[in-house]
DNA sequence: TTTAGCACTTTCTTATCCAGAGTGCTAAAC
DNA sequence: GTTTAGCACTCTGGATAAGAAAGTGCTAAA
């Protein structure tokens, strides 16, 4: 355990470094942070903090810089969760009050709002489709060879995709399809849409198989590929001093581009069971390419339903306090509004009757 | 007009510079490019080419570098349109043979293929929705307060959006809606969806107005916002030597991020009437931020229908020859396949009967 | 018209020096 | 035992200079 003075020193160094990006000297702590000891005393403490691994030294005659562990200690023990101004709170609220029609839109808005408020790069991904359960599948004939499938999940997610056939299909076939799919798939998770269906269909109705197969193919393709990814403020990161280093800048672009989808989802959707906000500092990230970056994720849930994940990616010298405060503010607002419970899929709701919360059951 | 030797010199300088990114000396032209004159002679020619404005000199004792005008001359007069290997052609063909269900998917695939082949950053945008004419509008009730609208255009574009209501709506209302919209909008361009409709509806049926208004709002929102933008290989650009300059790198990120959508569309959808491939070199670009970059656009058309635009963005020192060759190859393949004419929207087609081309009319 | 030759210019690299900033340690003060 | 003043030591970063390398432009000759 650190004594109070060491805590104060560590906090001051972290905050000063986050603000200035310059190594922090013992003298500046006395002068700017009101730590009422001589610089020599502070130097002794700094040496010890370095020995424990909470501080680093770029070179002998430079000031100190927080290590990854130092940031970790700061985040776990010293953080201020209210580092957000009234204006910012109001801005967040106004943004999230926009009328939205789909959960994905909400994730998108939250992603850009978060980037606006924090001035960091944010990435939002849609909810984990795989585990969601199917409520209904609708098929709409758009042309004689063109079919649209709309999947509604119990969590209120809507996913549509288009299937093109090589031959004409009839409304009758579509009706059979609708019956079959709903009969078999209702209540099943989307991940189940692959093999078992085909087998089932095979035995069930042989003559409709040529219709079923392309539908299945396209459905699983849509489920696997179409997880929406939103990104905001990639350019903001380039204004940060650490992006003077070409290597870091390159690395960053590589992370965001290319397999950003897969990469991110793999990383972000990892810790399922714990708190809604997670902080991964520097080399705590599984991916080695992220060793100079920190990621803060926020999983948007409502009554246990996964509604998407929003993340901030920035240098390890990140304003953790600000980011986490903003996330908590967004989280609170989302919770208050209840804009994204299953009323979104159009179930009747009694606006004025606030007496009873009609849950399913 | 340039004499043959000067042309040869200009071409050699452009190509050498594109390859190496280093100013080209008179000596290297003799040694590496088989121009059979002494370096002094070449120097004289180079001085003249510089006087006409086709070459630049970073400083007195450096070699020469093509100016924007120099690249322009090269592109207009000296370009090789077959700068693409058999393997690359095969790769392009294999990529474009993937089964696709929507025109947008084709644009997406073409965008990534182009980036793969050229190693530059490519951007693809969907067709210009605004001018497309409506073939049919379908409404599907997804829940008691949730309506999906699907717009089919004459060019085979499919655009769907979701409208959420504050009150329950009935199938009857939806039917009326369908009748009204199709009656009024068929054959109209999408841009017409805004005011006139509302006025019409107003006089027509007063009691359905509360349903019509949100539908109109959401439809025009969808039309205005949802022009898909695909980007591929942003990270590839960062490997180029010009991206050592932080300013250029920053600029690039700014162009691609933020208002990339608007910016790009404004720039790319400019020259309507001319050829399908356009080259904008350095300060030829309207946007000043692009003065260090060149953009090559390729408008994908079929029977006069706009099916999207694909662009390559890179430094002015770009392999124009390679990019244009690849685009022509993609263009040819797209034309051969006819995968994206209006058969895509499911109209019957006689595969074996190649006798008559059934156009509408 | 072309070319050999050479002076001139500019960049790039390397070395050296010096000021500035900050630490670590020792010995004294509290 | 804790804190502090003082000072030697270390490392960076900017300025300056010198010399090598690369290329040009121009002149005079082929």
XYZ file of C-alpha atoms (C1' of nucleotides) in Angstrom:
782
model
C 0.000 0.000 0.000
C 1.141 3.473 -0.796
C 1.121 6.169 1.824
C -0.893 9.296 1.159
C 1.975 11.388 -0.103
C 3.013 8.785 -2.641
C -0.557 8.481 -3.843
C -0.737 12.210 -4.219
C 2.548 12.270 -6.117
C 1.507 9.446 -8.420
C -1.831 11.065 -9.133
C -0.199 14.405 -9.826
C 2.333 12.854 -12.165
C -0.304 10.909 -14.074
C -2.553 13.918 -14.452
C 0.245 16.276 -15.362
C 1.577 13.842 -17.925
C -1.862 13.260 -19.400
C -2.200 16.979 -19.830
C 1.234 17.916 -21.140
C 2.724 14.728 -22.591
C 6.033 15.832 -21.049
C 7.936 13.889 -18.367
C 7.115 15.374 -14.975
C 9.860 16.717 -12.718
C 9.948 16.816 -8.956
C 10.170 20.583 -9.060
C 6.977 21.000 -11.086
C 5.080 18.938 -8.529
C 6.045 21.403 -5.809
C 5.275 24.413 -7.911
C 2.154 23.414 -9.821
C 0.530 20.720 -7.761
C 0.844 22.122 -4.265
C 2.624 19.140 -2.782
C 4.172 20.817 0.207
C 7.506 19.108 0.480
C 10.886 19.878 -0.971
C 11.748 18.547 -4.385
C 14.342 16.279 -2.782
C 11.706 14.525 -0.687
C 9.551 14.090 -3.718
C 12.506 12.737 -5.640
C 12.964 10.068 -2.993
C 9.340 9.048 -3.278
C 9.527 9.072 -7.045
C 12.523 6.753 -6.889
C 10.509 4.341 -4.777
C 7.466 4.553 -7.037
C 9.789 3.717 -9.870
C 11.182 0.761 -7.962
C 7.652 -0.664 -7.444
C 7.096 -0.271 -11.172
C 4.523 2.515 -11.164
C 6.747 5.088 -12.837
C 9.187 5.060 -15.706
C 12.096 7.264 -16.605
C 12.791 8.003 -20.291
C 16.422 8.682 -19.362
C 18.525 9.683 -16.355
C 17.966 13.367 -16.486
C 14.346 13.444 -17.533
C 11.323 13.634 -15.274
C 9.085 10.662 -14.590
C 6.366 9.164 -16.712
C 3.644 6.760 -15.551
C 4.179 3.137 -16.487
C 1.307 0.939 -17.658
C 1.086 -0.297 -14.083
C 1.042 3.280 -12.900
C -1.950 4.056 -15.084
C -3.579 0.893 -13.847
C -3.155 1.942 -10.224
C -4.454 5.387 -11.091
C -7.526 3.970 -12.834
C -8.262 1.492 -10.057
C -7.623 3.678 -7.033
C -7.336 7.353 -7.785
C -9.814 8.115 -10.526
C -12.375 10.878 -10.462
C -15.614 9.676 -12.029
C -17.127 13.114 -12.391
C -14.645 14.719 -14.691
C -17.248 16.094 -17.016
C -18.755 19.534 -17.281
C -22.389 20.514 -17.218
C -22.176 21.579 -20.829
C -20.812 18.235 -21.838
C -23.555 16.446 -19.968
C -26.119 18.589 -21.726
C -24.508 17.930 -25.059
C -24.612 14.197 -24.489
C -28.241 14.341 -23.446
C -29.288 16.378 -26.441
C -27.501 14.030 -28.813
C -29.110 10.947 -27.356
C -32.569 12.407 -27.484
C -32.633 12.244 -31.258
C -35.431 10.056 -32.425
C -34.089 6.738 -33.547
C -35.666 3.841 -35.312
C -33.125 1.137 -34.809
C -30.766 0.081 -32.075
C -27.857 0.366 -34.467
C -28.625 4.039 -34.947
C -28.350 4.536 -31.243
C -24.931 2.873 -31.172
C -23.890 5.085 -34.031
C -25.002 8.262 -32.315
C -23.454 7.229 -29.021
C -20.196 6.473 -30.818
C -19.950 9.869 -32.417
C -21.096 11.663 -29.264
C -18.422 9.953 -27.246
C -15.775 10.964 -29.738
C -17.014 14.551 -29.738
C -16.898 14.831 -25.977
C -13.596 13.074 -25.370
C -11.726 14.137 -28.524
C -10.510 10.627 -28.991
C -11.182 8.061 -31.671
C -14.212 5.949 -30.913
C -15.392 2.710 -32.412
C -18.855 1.273 -32.022
C -19.984 -2.180 -32.963
C -23.459 -3.563 -33.110
C -24.695 -6.147 -30.670
C -23.386 -9.646 -30.770
C -25.845 -11.134 -33.221
C -24.783 -14.654 -32.728
C -26.397 -15.220 -29.393
C -29.639 -13.377 -30.137
C -32.788 -15.375 -30.415
C -35.048 -15.224 -33.392
C -38.506 -13.810 -32.831
C -39.734 -13.917 -36.380
C -38.527 -14.210 -39.948
C -40.399 -12.408 -42.687
C -39.942 -12.923 -46.391
C -40.979 -10.316 -48.929
C -40.962 -10.915 -52.649
C -39.406 -7.870 -54.301
C -39.375 -9.233 -57.810
C -39.981 -12.576 -59.390
C -36.452 -13.642 -58.547
C -35.641 -11.380 -55.692
C -36.528 -12.066 -52.104
C -35.952 -9.973 -49.028
C -35.598 -11.681 -45.673
C -36.126 -9.750 -42.473
C -35.109 -11.322 -39.196
C -36.500 -9.888 -35.990
C -34.801 -10.940 -32.801
C -36.228 -11.030 -29.306
C -33.891 -8.192 -28.327
C -35.443 -5.979 -30.969
C -32.699 -6.234 -33.533
C -33.721 -6.084 -37.161
C -31.573 -7.640 -39.814
C -32.497 -7.680 -43.441
C -30.838 -9.206 -46.432
C -31.598 -9.859 -50.040
C -31.519 -13.165 -51.833
C -31.352 -13.456 -55.585
C -32.566 -16.591 -57.309
C -31.677 -18.056 -60.660
C -35.264 -19.023 -61.317
C -38.628 -17.485 -60.632
C -40.147 -18.164 -57.273
C -43.800 -18.076 -56.369
C -45.647 -16.500 -53.496
C -46.663 -19.971 -52.502
C -43.067 -21.010 -52.096
C -42.452 -17.915 -50.060
C -45.349 -18.751 -47.804
C -44.030 -22.247 -47.249
C -40.634 -20.780 -46.551
C -42.104 -18.393 -44.009
C -43.984 -21.161 -42.312
C -41.006 -23.473 -42.204
C -38.528 -20.933 -40.943
C -40.742 -19.563 -38.249
C -41.830 -22.952 -37.153
C -38.305 -24.204 -36.847
C -36.361 -21.114 -35.867
C -38.495 -19.200 -33.412
C -36.657 -18.848 -30.120
C -33.430 -20.220 -31.567
C -30.237 -18.203 -31.506
C -29.094 -16.857 -34.861
C -25.991 -18.994 -34.696
C -28.243 -22.014 -35.188
C -29.221 -20.905 -38.650
C -26.555 -22.932 -40.386
C -26.578 -26.703 -40.751
C -29.451 -28.110 -38.741
C -31.939 -26.150 -40.775
C -30.850 -27.628 -44.006
C -31.098 -31.157 -42.702
C -34.502 -30.461 -41.321
C -35.721 -28.931 -44.528
C -34.313 -31.789 -46.476
C -36.470 -34.355 -44.776
C -39.407 -32.025 -44.523
C -40.018 -30.835 -48.052
C -37.844 -31.932 -50.830
C -39.312 -29.816 -53.536
C -38.625 -26.505 -51.830
C -34.993 -27.286 -51.162
C -33.751 -25.332 -54.161
C -35.355 -22.271 -52.616
C -34.211 -22.983 -49.099
C -30.565 -23.447 -49.842
C -29.797 -19.985 -51.238
C -31.874 -18.448 -48.473
C -29.853 -20.228 -45.845
C -26.614 -19.346 -47.531
C -27.426 -15.690 -47.700
C -28.838 -15.566 -44.195
C -25.752 -17.013 -42.619
C -23.599 -14.777 -44.783
C -25.539 -11.750 -43.614
C -25.323 -12.813 -40.000
C -21.619 -13.422 -40.189
C -20.599 -10.376 -42.156
C -22.931 -7.588 -41.408
C -21.986 -6.620 -37.922
C -21.961 -2.871 -38.300
C -18.838 -0.986 -37.276
C -18.877 2.750 -36.740
C -15.810 4.864 -36.334
C -15.503 8.462 -35.385
C -12.667 10.916 -34.980
C -9.756 8.920 -36.356
C -8.289 12.247 -37.385
C -8.484 13.560 -33.840
C -5.872 11.090 -32.715
C -3.461 12.448 -35.256
C -3.354 15.741 -33.445
C -1.912 14.090 -30.358
C 1.819 14.465 -29.741
C 2.430 10.720 -29.675
C 1.409 10.611 -33.306
C 4.556 12.477 -34.205
C 6.073 9.042 -34.182
C 5.469 7.545 -37.567
C 5.509 4.035 -36.188
C 2.712 4.774 -33.779
C 0.667 6.518 -36.456
C 1.127 3.625 -38.862
C 0.227 1.139 -36.211
C -2.909 3.053 -35.431
C -4.041 3.124 -39.032
C -3.410 -0.582 -39.302
C -5.525 -1.246 -36.262
C -8.436 0.815 -37.513
C -8.394 -0.269 -41.121
C -8.094 -3.722 -42.585
C -9.434 -6.245 -40.163
C -10.623 -3.609 -37.777
C -13.940 -5.361 -37.630
C -12.616 -8.717 -36.628
C -9.818 -7.385 -34.490
C -12.035 -5.110 -32.513
C -14.822 -7.533 -32.001
C -12.423 -10.191 -30.856
C -10.848 -7.851 -28.397
C -13.896 -6.036 -27.163
C -16.348 -8.862 -26.820
C -14.019 -10.766 -24.602
C -14.905 -10.046 -21.001
C -18.550 -10.966 -20.897
C -19.514 -11.356 -17.335
C -18.078 -8.404 -15.467
C -18.753 -4.688 -15.280
C -19.961 -2.673 -18.199
C -16.856 -0.502 -18.527
C -13.487 -2.085 -19.120
C -10.072 -0.519 -19.372
C -7.205 -2.180 -21.205
C -3.948 -0.321 -20.751
C -0.999 -0.739 -23.098
C 0.372 -4.242 -22.962
C -2.675 -5.456 -21.072
C -4.167 -5.747 -24.533
C -3.933 -9.210 -25.991
C -2.961 -7.812 -29.361
C 0.689 -6.825 -29.372
C 0.035 -4.073 -31.892
C -1.891 -2.260 -29.195
C 0.955 -2.052 -26.731
C 1.187 1.713 -27.143
C -2.550 2.198 -26.912
C -5.283 1.931 -24.376
C -8.805 0.826 -25.053
C -11.787 1.624 -22.907
C -14.914 -0.303 -23.742
C -18.454 0.220 -22.721
C -20.976 -2.507 -23.239
C -24.451 -1.189 -23.711
C -26.914 -3.490 -22.005
C -30.527 -3.250 -21.054
C -32.145 -5.879 -18.876
C -29.338 -8.246 -19.682
C -29.658 -7.698 -23.405
C -26.523 -6.885 -25.324
C -27.211 -3.814 -27.430
C -23.746 -3.048 -28.707
C -20.307 -1.994 -27.569
C -18.615 1.361 -27.801
C -14.897 1.818 -27.349
C -12.366 4.596 -27.167
C -8.915 3.950 -28.566
C -6.104 6.300 -27.741
C -2.562 6.443 -26.491
C -1.817 4.992 -23.055
C -1.495 8.620 -22.014
C -5.219 8.945 -22.219
C -7.579 11.006 -20.138
C -9.085 7.974 -18.441
C -11.032 10.104 -16.071
C -12.739 12.069 -18.808
C -13.483 9.065 -20.959
C -14.925 6.967 -18.166
C -16.971 9.890 -16.880
C -18.401 10.451 -20.344
C -19.211 6.781 -20.711
C -20.963 6.705 -17.378
C -22.950 9.735 -18.404
C -23.974 8.108 -21.677
C -24.792 4.906 -19.874
C -27.018 6.747 -17.418
C -28.818 8.592 -20.162
C -29.411 5.425 -22.130
C -30.768 3.769 -19.023
C -33.109 6.643 -18.193
C -34.613 6.880 -21.589
C -35.361 3.237 -22.037
C -35.374 4.053 -25.693
C -33.907 0.768 -26.575
C -35.904 -1.868 -24.816
C -38.111 -4.087 -26.844
C -40.721 -1.404 -27.301
C -38.501 -0.484 -30.185
C -39.842 -3.326 -32.192
C -43.220 -1.813 -32.011
C -45.033 -3.481 -29.192
C -47.859 -1.405 -27.706
C -46.883 0.756 -24.787
C -48.848 2.881 -22.364
C -47.098 6.183 -22.318
C -48.962 7.830 -19.447
C -49.460 4.697 -17.394
C -46.185 4.471 -15.554
C -47.522 2.061 -12.992
C -46.422 -1.275 -14.261
C -43.427 -2.261 -16.306
C -44.642 -4.824 -18.765
C -41.865 -7.342 -19.128
C -42.259 -10.447 -21.165
C -43.040 -13.598 -19.270
C 4.798 19.895 -79.123
C 7.704 18.034 -77.655
C 10.217 16.268 -79.868
C 10.674 12.559 -79.416
C 13.690 12.772 -77.210
C 12.034 15.143 -74.813
C 8.996 12.901 -74.629
C 11.216 9.968 -73.891
C 13.032 11.906 -71.219
C 9.815 13.103 -69.607
C 8.370 9.625 -69.628
C 11.523 8.149 -68.151
C 11.623 10.760 -65.424
C 7.973 10.258 -64.512
C 8.292 6.503 -64.422
C 11.550 6.503 -62.551
C 10.180 8.945 -60.014
C 6.985 6.952 -59.579
C 9.097 3.931 -58.837
C 11.751 5.370 -56.570
C 10.302 8.585 -55.143
C 13.752 10.135 -55.610
C 14.542 13.084 -57.871
C 15.863 11.759 -61.172
C 19.300 12.779 -62.441
C 20.462 13.141 -66.002
C 23.057 10.469 -65.416
C 20.540 7.858 -64.280
C 18.548 8.383 -67.484
C 21.595 7.451 -69.546
C 22.452 4.471 -67.403
C 19.085 2.981 -66.508
C 16.744 4.131 -69.236
C 18.857 3.619 -72.334
C 18.533 7.153 -73.588
C 21.539 7.210 -75.868
C 22.819 10.727 -75.413
C 25.278 12.241 -73.029
C 24.075 13.468 -69.692
C 24.861 17.049 -70.772
C 22.427 16.804 -73.663
C 19.793 15.414 -71.411
C 20.467 18.190 -68.937
C 19.759 20.729 -71.630
C 16.457 19.074 -72.464
C 15.577 18.819 -68.824
C 16.187 22.523 -68.430
C 13.760 23.201 -71.258
C 11.146 20.809 -69.894
C 11.438 22.668 -66.638
C 10.990 25.986 -68.426
C 7.725 24.766 -70.012
C 6.581 23.744 -66.555
C 6.622 19.982 -66.948
C 9.402 19.380 -64.477
C 10.302 20.736 -61.066
C 13.552 20.929 -59.191
C 13.508 20.472 -55.401
C 16.765 22.489 -55.253
C 19.729 23.418 -57.414
C 21.745 20.302 -57.028
C 18.953 17.736 -56.998
C 17.603 15.823 -59.952
C 14.237 16.604 -61.529
C 10.767 15.722 -60.391
C 7.606 15.813 -62.502
C 5.334 18.779 -61.888
C 1.557 18.395 -61.765
C 1.567 19.520 -65.393
C 4.217 16.948 -66.138
C 2.057 14.180 -64.765
C -0.860 15.578 -66.740
C 1.126 15.419 -69.992
C 2.248 11.915 -69.119
C -1.298 10.772 -68.410
C -2.695 12.376 -71.551
C 0.016 11.465 -74.023
C 2.445 8.858 -72.815
C 0.453 6.383 -70.780
C 0.530 2.634 -71.220
C -2.953 1.233 -70.720
C -1.868 -2.369 -70.393
C 0.288 -2.146 -67.366
C -1.258 -5.121 -65.682
C -0.124 -8.721 -65.468
C -2.030 -11.833 -66.405
C -2.168 -12.851 -62.779
C -3.672 -9.552 -61.818
C -6.272 -9.838 -64.536
C -7.150 -13.302 -63.322
C -7.352 -12.079 -59.763
C -9.726 -9.305 -60.743
C -11.896 -11.689 -62.709
C -12.104 -14.203 -59.910
C -13.050 -11.527 -57.424
C -15.806 -10.131 -59.592
C -17.326 -13.510 -60.230
C -18.505 -13.802 -56.655
C -22.235 -14.143 -56.522
C -23.775 -10.895 -55.489
C -27.271 -9.950 -54.520
C -27.120 -6.191 -54.614
C -25.407 -3.573 -56.687
C -23.829 -2.136 -53.582
C -22.088 -5.427 -52.932
C -20.559 -5.225 -56.365
C -19.232 -1.748 -55.696
C -17.830 -2.989 -52.426
C -16.060 -5.914 -54.026
C -14.739 -3.785 -56.865
C -13.438 -1.267 -54.355
C -11.473 -3.799 -52.396
C -10.235 -5.563 -55.512
C -8.928 -2.320 -56.902
C -7.073 -1.586 -53.706
C -5.595 -5.063 -53.643
C -4.297 -4.821 -57.174
C -2.972 -1.273 -57.057
C -1.825 -1.158 -53.423
C -3.412 2.224 -53.023
C -6.303 3.407 -50.936
C -9.604 3.062 -52.705
C -12.975 4.544 -51.945
C -16.243 3.359 -53.398
C -19.560 5.085 -53.183
C -22.953 3.817 -54.123
C -24.869 5.180 -57.071
C -26.273 8.653 -56.980
C -29.633 7.900 -55.441
C -31.057 11.293 -56.015
C -31.665 10.994 -59.708
C -32.918 7.423 -59.666
C -36.548 6.816 -60.469
C -38.837 4.913 -58.203
C -40.227 1.661 -59.525
C -42.107 0.557 -56.471
C -42.414 1.185 -52.774
C -43.291 -1.667 -50.459
C -44.312 -1.372 -46.846
C -44.039 -4.264 -44.437
C -45.414 -4.208 -40.934
C -42.764 -5.626 -38.609
C -44.588 -4.964 -35.387
C -47.633 -3.036 -34.384
C -45.622 0.198 -34.355
C -42.782 -0.672 -36.630
C -42.884 -0.377 -40.368
C -40.286 -1.228 -42.924
C -40.245 0.614 -46.228
C -38.476 -0.838 -49.234
C -37.901 1.351 -52.266
C -37.085 -0.314 -55.562
C -35.709 1.931 -58.272
C -35.817 1.416 -62.006
C -32.039 0.922 -62.005
C -32.394 -2.003 -59.662
C -31.339 -0.270 -56.505
C -32.945 -1.439 -53.290
C -33.172 0.846 -50.330
C -34.836 -0.113 -47.108
C -35.489 1.833 -43.963
C -37.411 1.414 -40.766
C -40.025 3.752 -39.376
C -41.098 3.681 -35.773
C -44.489 5.040 -34.774
C -45.718 6.364 -31.480
C -49.061 4.661 -31.929
C -50.220 1.391 -33.329
C -50.851 1.258 -37.031
C -53.107 -1.112 -38.883
C -52.592 -3.216 -41.966
C -55.334 -1.156 -43.544
C -53.363 2.021 -43.067
C -50.333 0.313 -44.533
C -52.331 -0.729 -47.564
C -53.540 2.827 -48.084
C -49.995 4.035 -47.689
C -48.773 1.563 -50.279
C -51.461 2.582 -52.717
C -50.833 6.280 -52.239
C -47.093 6.142 -52.514
C -47.011 3.930 -55.545
C -49.701 5.883 -57.246
C -47.937 9.155 -56.710
C -44.288 8.218 -56.814
C -43.866 5.616 -59.529
C -41.475 6.900 -62.150
C -40.492 9.903 -60.049
C -36.912 10.502 -59.038
C -36.127 9.893 -55.393
C -35.305 13.532 -54.935
C -38.997 14.274 -55.365
C -39.890 12.471 -52.193
C -39.815 15.561 -50.040
C -42.393 18.346 -50.054
C -44.787 17.728 -52.930
C -45.810 14.422 -51.443
C -46.912 15.908 -48.229
C -49.055 18.520 -49.884
C -50.613 15.891 -52.042
C -51.325 13.627 -49.144
C -52.762 16.457 -47.160
C -55.495 17.157 -49.591
C -55.963 13.517 -50.400
C -56.559 11.824 -47.114
C -56.510 13.770 -43.943
C -56.882 10.936 -41.535
C -53.797 9.094 -42.673
C -51.545 12.114 -42.396
C -50.202 11.129 -39.011
C -48.909 7.964 -40.620
C -47.613 9.632 -43.746
C -45.565 12.299 -42.067
C -43.125 10.045 -40.197
C -42.831 7.841 -43.252
C -41.858 10.784 -45.406
C -39.452 12.066 -42.804
C -37.681 8.767 -42.477
C -37.643 8.122 -46.216
C -35.974 11.385 -47.049
C -33.589 10.898 -44.158
C -32.663 7.485 -45.497
C -32.208 8.811 -48.998
C -30.039 11.672 -47.882
C -27.866 9.861 -45.395
C -27.469 6.322 -46.441
C -25.221 6.589 -49.416
C -22.843 3.764 -48.682
C -19.143 4.533 -48.642
C -16.578 1.767 -48.753
C -12.934 2.266 -48.081
C -10.074 -0.123 -48.507
C -6.365 -0.031 -47.859
C -6.012 3.240 -45.982
C -3.084 1.627 -44.252
C -1.378 0.890 -47.552
C -0.877 4.576 -48.186
C 1.031 4.902 -44.952
C 3.760 2.705 -46.312
C 4.527 5.198 -49.044
C 7.559 7.446 -48.587
C 5.506 10.643 -48.888
C 3.737 9.661 -45.713
C 6.927 10.268 -43.791
C 5.740 13.827 -43.788
C 3.420 14.204 -40.864
C 1.505 16.980 -42.559
C 0.681 14.833 -45.537
C -0.319 11.916 -43.332
C -2.563 14.115 -41.235
C -4.126 15.642 -44.265
C -4.839 12.230 -45.653
C -6.557 11.055 -42.506
C -8.643 14.203 -42.469
C -9.750 13.620 -46.016
C -10.743 10.027 -45.385
C -12.388 10.473 -42.040
C -14.917 13.035 -40.906
C -16.783 14.354 -43.879
C -15.245 11.836 -46.193
C -18.673 10.949 -47.390
C -19.698 14.426 -48.380
C -16.272 15.543 -49.532
C -15.796 12.579 -51.773
C -19.196 12.602 -53.279
C -18.933 16.276 -54.038
C -15.612 15.803 -55.722
C -16.207 12.555 -57.515
C -19.694 13.068 -58.797
C -18.698 16.236 -60.499
C -17.869 15.476 -64.112
C -21.049 13.824 -65.255
C -20.998 13.843 -68.967
C -17.553 12.758 -70.055
C -15.555 9.557 -70.034
C -15.861 6.951 -67.362
C -12.338 7.338 -65.984
C -11.173 10.696 -64.674
C -7.815 11.759 -63.351
C -7.405 14.710 -61.009
C -3.779 15.523 -60.363
C -2.623 17.541 -57.355
C -3.946 21.074 -57.526
C -6.367 20.146 -60.282
C -8.541 19.042 -57.407
C -11.061 21.614 -56.309
C -10.381 20.875 -52.681
C -7.182 22.559 -51.570
C -6.518 19.835 -49.022
C -5.934 17.490 -51.941
C -3.128 19.473 -53.507
C -0.582 16.788 -52.652
C -2.818 13.986 -53.811
C -4.208 12.616 -57.011
C -7.593 11.042 -57.424
C -8.562 8.681 -60.179
C -12.255 7.981 -60.450
C -14.108 5.342 -62.315
C -17.822 5.669 -62.794
C -19.496 2.355 -63.142
C -22.277 2.605 -65.685
C -24.417 0.147 -67.537
C -26.717 1.274 -70.320
C -26.470 4.795 -69.047
C -27.368 3.809 -65.516
C -25.153 5.064 -62.774
C -24.191 2.111 -60.613
C -21.596 3.694 -58.371
C -18.189 5.283 -58.418
C -14.864 3.880 -57.369
C -11.842 6.033 -56.746
C -8.194 5.666 -55.936
C -6.568 8.276 -53.752
C -2.828 8.482 -53.522
C 0.094 10.847 -53.750
C 0.580 12.767 -56.999
C 3.471 10.382 -57.493
C 1.031 7.659 -58.274
C 1.318 4.754 -60.653
C -1.280 6.185 -63.025
C -0.601 3.542 -65.590
C -1.238 0.694 -63.208
C -4.331 2.232 -61.675
C -5.961 3.098 -64.985
C -5.117 -0.295 -66.438
C -6.686 -2.004 -63.442
C -9.779 0.161 -63.725
C -10.155 -0.604 -67.386
C -9.835 -4.277 -66.593
C -12.508 -4.064 -63.932
C -14.690 -2.047 -66.240
C -14.389 -4.629 -68.970
C -15.190 -7.474 -66.642
C -18.215 -5.685 -65.274
C -19.421 -5.057 -68.787
C -18.970 -8.659 -69.898
C -20.793 -10.153 -67.011
C -23.800 -7.918 -67.165
C -24.250 -8.917 -63.586
C -25.635 -5.606 -62.695
C -28.295 -4.718 -65.178
C -31.853 -4.699 -64.083
C -32.087 -8.445 -64.089
C -30.695 -8.007 -60.664
C -34.049 -6.927 -59.394
C -35.439 -10.253 -60.335
C -37.064 -9.813 -63.712
C -37.291 -13.048 -65.705
C -34.394 -13.673 -67.977
C -33.717 -16.314 -70.633
C -30.284 -17.582 -69.938
C -29.782 -19.627 -73.121
C -31.702 -17.359 -75.405
C -29.082 -14.805 -76.363
C -30.972 -13.648 -79.374
C -32.721 -10.558 -78.198
C -31.814 -8.092 -75.506
C -35.006 -7.282 -73.693
C -34.793 -3.643 -72.802
C -37.700 -1.801 -71.314
C -39.721 0.428 -73.525
C 23.789 19.781 -82.444
C 26.167 17.269 -79.113
C 29.522 16.543 -75.585
C 33.479 16.806 -72.181
C 34.894 19.186 -68.311
C 34.676 21.910 -64.425
C 33.022 25.321 -61.131
C 29.222 26.017 -58.253
C 25.311 24.926 -55.210
C 22.827 22.416 -52.023
C 21.941 18.650 -49.044
C 23.310 15.199 -45.813
C 26.110 13.299 -42.381
C 29.100 13.505 -38.569
C 31.465 15.566 -34.860
C 31.904 18.828 -31.254
C 30.450 22.041 -27.982
C 27.522 24.067 -24.659
C 23.389 25.192 -22.186
C 19.425 23.340 -19.819
C 16.911 20.241 -17.127
C 16.631 16.801 -13.790
C 18.205 13.306 -11.006
C 20.829 10.800 -7.072
C 23.438 11.016 -3.321
C 25.584 12.893 0.810
C 25.606 15.383 4.784
C 23.276 18.459 7.627
C 18.907 20.130 9.847
C 14.577 19.291 12.054
C 13.580 8.897 11.669
C 12.283 12.177 8.273
C 13.185 16.040 5.536
C 16.046 19.180 3.030
C 19.980 21.869 0.897
C 23.628 21.431 -2.132
C 26.254 19.665 -5.704
C 28.191 16.409 -8.987
C 26.654 13.709 -12.729
C 23.975 12.402 -16.868
C 21.397 12.967 -20.804
C 19.073 15.739 -24.338
C 18.750 19.152 -27.805
C 20.176 22.960 -30.382
C 23.935 25.414 -32.761
C 27.932 25.339 -35.504
C 31.335 23.670 -38.625
C 33.471 20.757 -41.900
C 33.666 17.558 -45.482
C 31.612 14.272 -48.664
C 28.229 13.344 -52.215
C 25.275 14.366 -55.872
C 23.810 17.161 -59.654
C 23.390 21.014 -62.215
C 24.679 24.960 -65.524
C 27.721 26.863 -68.432
C 31.657 27.216 -71.541
C 34.338 25.733 -75.053
C 35.447 22.211 -78.123
C 34.109 18.297 -81.244
